[in-house]
Amino acid sequence: MGRACRLQNFIDIAFGTSAGGLIILELFAKQSSLTSCSDTFSKFAARTFSEPSKGTAAVASSIRSWVRLLLNDGLYSDNAIDSSLREDFGTLERLFDFRTNATSLPKIAVTATTTGNGSTILLSNYNEFWTSAPPGAKRAATTYRHVRPKDPEDEPLLWKAARATSAAPPCVSPASLSRASQTDGSRFFSAASVTNLVAYQDGGLGNPNPTDIAIEEAARMWRSEVPNDVILSLGTGFLPPAMTPKSSSFRESLRNGAAMRVWRWSKSRLQNVLDAEEIHRHLLGCLDPQSQAGYYRLNLELPDTLPRLDDAQCMDDLRTRVNKSRDEKLLTNIKLSLAASSFFVELDDPPKYGHGGHYICQGTIRVRGAFLQTCALLRGIDHGPVEFLKDGEELAKIHLEEGICLNCRRFNLPVKFLVRHLEQEKVTISIRLENNLVSCISSFPQSMDWFTLQQSRSGRLLADAEC
């Protein structure tokens, strides 16, 4: 993104689970920088897993580990985990709190699962949207529900939400969000409840890739009428598809007996359930063409085996692998898509029918969010002027700083263009840099009737023109 840009300024909805849930809370609830988030995550992993209490060895390699698992429902110390999370997220901050250090936080949610039936729940900083998703909008692979207490005093603390989404068995015991365990580090933390004596564990057990849940939630927030400009999905590493083993000798027949086949089948089904890439492939096939164009998946292919969940020593190696596998072209396209999604068109008046069988559309291109951040992101790609195109034809060519209104100090670029049909015709307004990279601005391609309807609902279309 560059030092002058913050990813948080270009994101409206941020969902995560397990380790991803910790990162989402660090980036968007605490508003930490990417560098600070990476350092904090490494310190947390090292403090929690590198030295298991009382010399506990690696998972499944020590009798003492399994004794601890039976007694405490987790291989690692609750006190060490809780202390690390409280130190990072604070002891008083709640997920639903108003943040004074941010003008407008995105919608944030992390997932967890119940220890009873493994159902997925959302812990969020927003109220549940009761608007039913329209037919075809529901894409989530599993059902889920929001957990929101009736009493504001029972709102989950930020560190407890982090604890719940990342409580991965058998390493970490289940988490509670009850008021009794909100501020202390007692062992009741692993057995108490929110309202119905329910404990929560790692969200990846229910849905290891919550991108589909985020898309469904977005459809409920905006009644599925606002298209998704950019969908950025980040993975934590995956293995290439395994080849089917070939075995025909008598020696191999023992390994292919009924018991071993059932074991391998069960293991395969479990891996499929926990396979975030499978959800990615399924989701990609469900998205409409417009959403597919703005969908990006970043994940690291590992050559041989996935690291253990509690292997804190692998962090440096994973960073090295990520840096070596950087796809600069893909990263540039993501940056451009994020920057372009900050621009939007606002009609000044309803389209007017003119001579020649065309409708005259007159409006203003604006920027939502921090204009200087958008400029910096585009400057990191190309330093030349920016062209605004309508269906590939130039609308305007401008250095972005020239579009700042002297009265309101905001970007304000008047545009006028013609369309033949208001309802059937899909218009595409995009930006093009001097290096010929092109990306649609927010909500395009779209019909002018759609814009008229949206602005009529908000009262902006018939209001007096403002800066």
mmCIF file of N, CA, C and O in Angstrom, residues 340 343-347 361 363-365 387-393 395-396 413 415-417 419 426-432 438-446 448 451:
data_model
loop_
_atom_site.group_PDB
_atom_site.id
_atom_site.type_symbol
_atom_site.label_atom_id
_atom_site.label_comp_id
_atom_site.label_asym_id
_atom_site.label_seq_id
_atom_site.Cartn_x
_atom_site.Cartn_y
_atom_site.Cartn_z
ATOM 1 N N ALA A 340 -9.684 3.090 -7.197
ATOM 2 C CA ALA A 340 -10.794 3.430 -8.089
ATOM 3 C C ALA A 340 -12.141 3.324 -7.381
ATOM 4 O O ALA A 340 -13.067 4.091 -7.677
ATOM 5 N N PHE A 343 -13.770 6.504 -5.868
ATOM 6 C CA PHE A 343 -14.458 7.488 -6.709
ATOM 7 C C PHE A 343 -15.891 7.030 -6.969
ATOM 8 O O PHE A 343 -16.148 5.847 -7.190
ATOM 9 N N PHE A 344 -16.807 7.981 -6.972
ATOM 10 C CA PHE A 344 -18.200 7.652 -7.279
ATOM 11 C C PHE A 344 -18.850 8.827 -8.003
ATOM 12 O O PHE A 344 -18.370 9.964 -7.947
ATOM 13 N N VAL A 345 -19.942 8.531 -8.696
ATOM 14 C CA VAL A 345 -20.679 9.552 -9.450
ATOM 15 C C VAL A 345 -21.954 9.902 -8.715
ATOM 16 O O VAL A 345 -22.688 9.020 -8.236
ATOM 17 N N GLU A 346 -22.218 11.186 -8.631
ATOM 18 C CA GLU A 346 -23.477 11.673 -8.062
ATOM 19 C C GLU A 346 -24.164 12.550 -9.106
ATOM 20 O O GLU A 346 -23.587 13.548 -9.571
ATOM 21 N N LEU A 347 -25.376 12.160 -9.507
ATOM 22 C CA LEU A 347 -26.114 12.939 -10.505
ATOM 23 C C LEU A 347 -26.571 14.256 -9.903
ATOM 24 O O LEU A 347 -27.058 14.296 -8.766
ATOM 25 N N CYS A 361 -26.970 13.186 -19.163
ATOM 26 C CA CYS A 361 -26.691 12.921 -17.749
ATOM 27 C C CYS A 361 -25.605 13.886 -17.285
ATOM 28 O O CYS A 361 -24.524 13.942 -17.872
ATOM 29 N N GLY A 363 -23.524 15.226 -13.853
ATOM 30 C CA GLY A 363 -23.251 14.900 -12.449
ATOM 31 C C GLY A 363 -21.854 15.305 -12.039
ATOM 32 O O GLY A 363 -21.171 16.079 -12.723
ATOM 33 N N THR A 364 -21.426 14.751 -10.920
ATOM 34 C CA THR A 364 -20.130 15.100 -10.338
ATOM 35 C C THR A 364 -19.438 13.834 -9.871
ATOM 36 O O THR A 364 -20.059 12.963 -9.251
ATOM 37 N N ILE A 365 -18.175 13.722 -10.211
ATOM 38 C CA ILE A 365 -17.356 12.629 -9.682
ATOM 39 C C ILE A 365 -16.733 13.096 -8.370
ATOM 40 O O ILE A 365 -16.086 14.147 -8.324
ATOM 41 N N GLU A 387 -7.200 9.752 -16.295
ATOM 42 C CA GLU A 387 -8.304 9.909 -17.233
ATOM 43 C C GLU A 387 -9.550 9.250 -16.677
ATOM 44 O O GLU A 387 -9.487 8.133 -16.143
ATOM 45 N N PHE A 388 -10.677 9.931 -16.799
ATOM 46 C CA PHE A 388 -11.968 9.333 -16.484
ATOM 47 C C PHE A 388 -12.652 9.009 -17.805
ATOM 48 O O PHE A 388 -12.788 9.882 -18.681
ATOM 49 N N LEU A 389 -13.059 7.754 -17.956
ATOM 50 C CA LEU A 389 -13.620 7.271 -19.212
ATOM 51 C C LEU A 389 -15.082 6.891 -19.032
ATOM 52 O O LEU A 389 -15.485 6.392 -17.980
ATOM 53 N N LYS A 390 -15.856 7.105 -20.094
ATOM 54 C CA LYS A 390 -17.224 6.599 -20.162
ATOM 55 C C LYS A 390 -17.294 5.641 -21.336
ATOM 56 O O LYS A 390 -17.149 6.050 -22.493
ATOM 57 N N ASP A 391 -17.441 4.361 -21.026
ATOM 58 C CA ASP A 391 -17.453 3.312 -22.051
ATOM 59 C C ASP A 391 -16.222 3.401 -22.958
ATOM 60 O O ASP A 391 -16.291 3.255 -24.183
ATOM 61 N N GLY A 392 -15.074 3.674 -22.333
ATOM 62 C CA GLY A 392 -13.816 3.717 -23.064
ATOM 63 C C GLY A 392 -13.474 5.056 -23.681
ATOM 64 O O GLY A 392 -12.357 5.249 -24.160
ATOM 65 N N GLU A 393 -14.428 5.998 -23.723
ATOM 66 C CA GLU A 393 -14.201 7.322 -24.307
ATOM 67 C C GLU A 393 -13.904 8.325 -23.196
ATOM 68 O O GLU A 393 -14.511 8.287 -22.124
ATOM 69 N N LEU A 395 -13.856 11.211 -20.673
ATOM 70 C CA LEU A 395 -14.734 12.213 -20.078
ATOM 71 C C LEU A 395 -13.930 13.414 -19.610
ATOM 72 O O LEU A 395 -14.333 14.560 -19.791
ATOM 73 N N ALA A 396 -12.808 13.126 -18.976
ATOM 74 C CA ALA A 396 -11.955 14.188 -18.445
ATOM 75 C C ALA A 396 -10.575 13.617 -18.199
ATOM 76 O O ALA A 396 -10.412 12.413 -17.941
ATOM 77 N N LEU A 413 -15.390 16.895 -9.503
ATOM 78 C CA LEU A 413 -15.150 16.965 -10.945
ATOM 79 C C LEU A 413 -16.473 16.853 -11.700
ATOM 80 O O LEU A 413 -17.070 15.782 -11.788
ATOM 81 N N VAL A 415 -19.027 16.310 -14.675
ATOM 82 C CA VAL A 415 -18.993 15.537 -15.918
ATOM 83 C C VAL A 415 -20.365 15.549 -16.570
ATOM 84 O O VAL A 415 -21.386 15.725 -15.906
ATOM 85 N N LYS A 416 -20.379 15.379 -17.892
ATOM 86 C CA LYS A 416 -21.628 15.296 -18.652
ATOM 87 C C LYS A 416 -21.436 14.237 -19.733
ATOM 88 O O LYS A 416 -20.403 14.203 -20.401
ATOM 89 N N PHE A 417 -22.452 13.380 -19.890
ATOM 90 C CA PHE A 417 -22.365 12.341 -20.911
ATOM 91 C C PHE A 417 -23.768 11.958 -21.367
ATOM 92 O O PHE A 417 -24.776 12.345 -20.744
ATOM 93 N N VAL A 419 -26.572 8.918 -22.769
ATOM 94 C CA VAL A 419 -26.943 7.502 -22.820
ATOM 95 C C VAL A 419 -28.215 7.384 -23.648
ATOM 96 O O VAL A 419 -29.031 8.304 -23.702
ATOM 97 N N LYS A 426 -26.199 -0.425 -19.673
ATOM 98 C CA LYS A 426 -25.237 -0.415 -18.579
ATOM 99 C C LYS A 426 -24.056 0.477 -18.961
ATOM 100 O O LYS A 426 -23.348 0.193 -19.925
ATOM 101 N N VAL A 427 -23.871 1.524 -18.201
ATOM 102 C CA VAL A 427 -22.787 2.472 -18.457
ATOM 103 C C VAL A 427 -21.573 2.064 -17.632
ATOM 104 O O VAL A 427 -21.704 1.622 -16.486
ATOM 105 N N THR A 428 -20.390 2.235 -18.207
ATOM 106 C CA THR A 428 -19.154 1.948 -17.486
ATOM 107 C C THR A 428 -18.323 3.223 -17.398
ATOM 108 O O THR A 428 -17.906 3.761 -18.428
ATOM 109 N N ILE A 429 -18.124 3.702 -16.190
ATOM 110 C CA ILE A 429 -17.216 4.831 -15.954
ATOM 111 C C ILE A 429 -16.007 4.294 -15.208
ATOM 112 O O ILE A 429 -16.147 3.610 -14.192
ATOM 113 N N SER A 430 -14.837 4.585 -15.721
ATOM 114 C CA SER A 430 -13.608 4.011 -15.177
ATOM 115 C C SER A 430 -12.511 5.052 -15.162
ATOM 116 O O SER A 430 -12.648 6.149 -15.721
ATOM 117 N N ILE A 431 -11.413 4.711 -14.505
ATOM 118 C CA ILE A 431 -10.232 5.566 -14.540
ATOM 119 C C ILE A 431 -9.130 4.831 -15.301
ATOM 120 O O ILE A 431 -9.054 3.599 -15.281
ATOM 121 N N ARG A 432 -8.307 5.616 -15.988
ATOM 122 C CA ARG A 432 -7.173 5.042 -16.720
ATOM 123 C C ARG A 432 -5.930 5.864 -16.390
ATOM 124 O O ARG A 432 -5.936 7.090 -16.484
ATOM 125 N N VAL A 438 -6.508 0.211 -16.258
ATOM 126 C CA VAL A 438 -7.883 0.702 -16.204
ATOM 127 C C VAL A 438 -8.636 -0.041 -15.109
ATOM 128 O O VAL A 438 -8.454 -1.251 -14.912
ATOM 129 N N SER A 439 -9.512 0.694 -14.399
ATOM 130 C CA SER A 439 -10.362 0.065 -13.393
ATOM 131 C C SER A 439 -11.647 0.867 -13.256
ATOM 132 O O SER A 439 -11.628 2.109 -13.299
ATOM 133 N N CYS A 440 -12.768 0.175 -13.094
ATOM 134 C CA CYS A 440 -14.060 0.849 -12.925
ATOM 135 C C CYS A 440 -14.101 1.567 -11.581
ATOM 136 O O CYS A 440 -13.550 1.093 -10.581
ATOM 137 N N ILE A 441 -14.786 2.720 -11.542
ATOM 138 C CA ILE A 441 -15.006 3.388 -10.274
ATOM 139 C C ILE A 441 -16.213 2.744 -9.595
ATOM 140 O O ILE A 441 -16.857 1.849 -10.153
ATOM 141 N N SER A 442 -16.554 3.192 -8.414
ATOM 142 C CA SER A 442 -17.552 2.512 -7.580
ATOM 143 C C SER A 442 -18.903 2.372 -8.272
ATOM 144 O O SER A 442 -19.416 3.315 -8.879
ATOM 145 N N SER A 443 -19.460 1.177 -8.174
ATOM 146 C CA SER A 443 -20.825 0.814 -8.609
ATOM 147 C C SER A 443 -20.972 0.597 -10.115
ATOM 148 O O SER A 443 -22.058 0.246 -10.569
ATOM 149 N N PHE A 444 -19.921 0.794 -10.879
ATOM 150 C CA PHE A 444 -20.024 0.591 -12.325
ATOM 151 C C PHE A 444 -19.465 -0.777 -12.713
ATOM 152 O O PHE A 444 -18.571 -1.299 -12.036
ATOM 153 N N PRO A 445 -20.018 -1.340 -13.850
ATOM 154 C CA PRO A 445 -21.043 -0.807 -14.757
ATOM 155 C C PRO A 445 -22.444 -0.833 -14.133
ATOM 156 O O PRO A 445 -22.769 -1.743 -13.359
ATOM 157 N N GLN A 446 -23.262 0.158 -14.523
ATOM 158 C CA GLN A 446 -24.590 0.286 -13.940
ATOM 159 C C GLN A 446 -25.450 1.162 -14.844
ATOM 160 O O GLN A 446 -24.929 1.971 -15.637
ATOM 161 N N MET A 448 -28.361 4.158 -15.543
ATOM 162 C CA MET A 448 -28.648 5.466 -14.945
ATOM 163 C C MET A 448 -29.921 5.421 -14.108
ATOM 164 O O MET A 448 -30.058 6.184 -13.149
ATOM 165 N N PHE A 451 -28.908 4.665 -10.550
ATOM 166 C CA PHE A 451 -28.399 5.822 -9.813
ATOM 167 C C PHE A 451 -29.528 6.758 -9.414
ATOM 168 O O PHE A 451 -29.544 7.300 -8.302
#
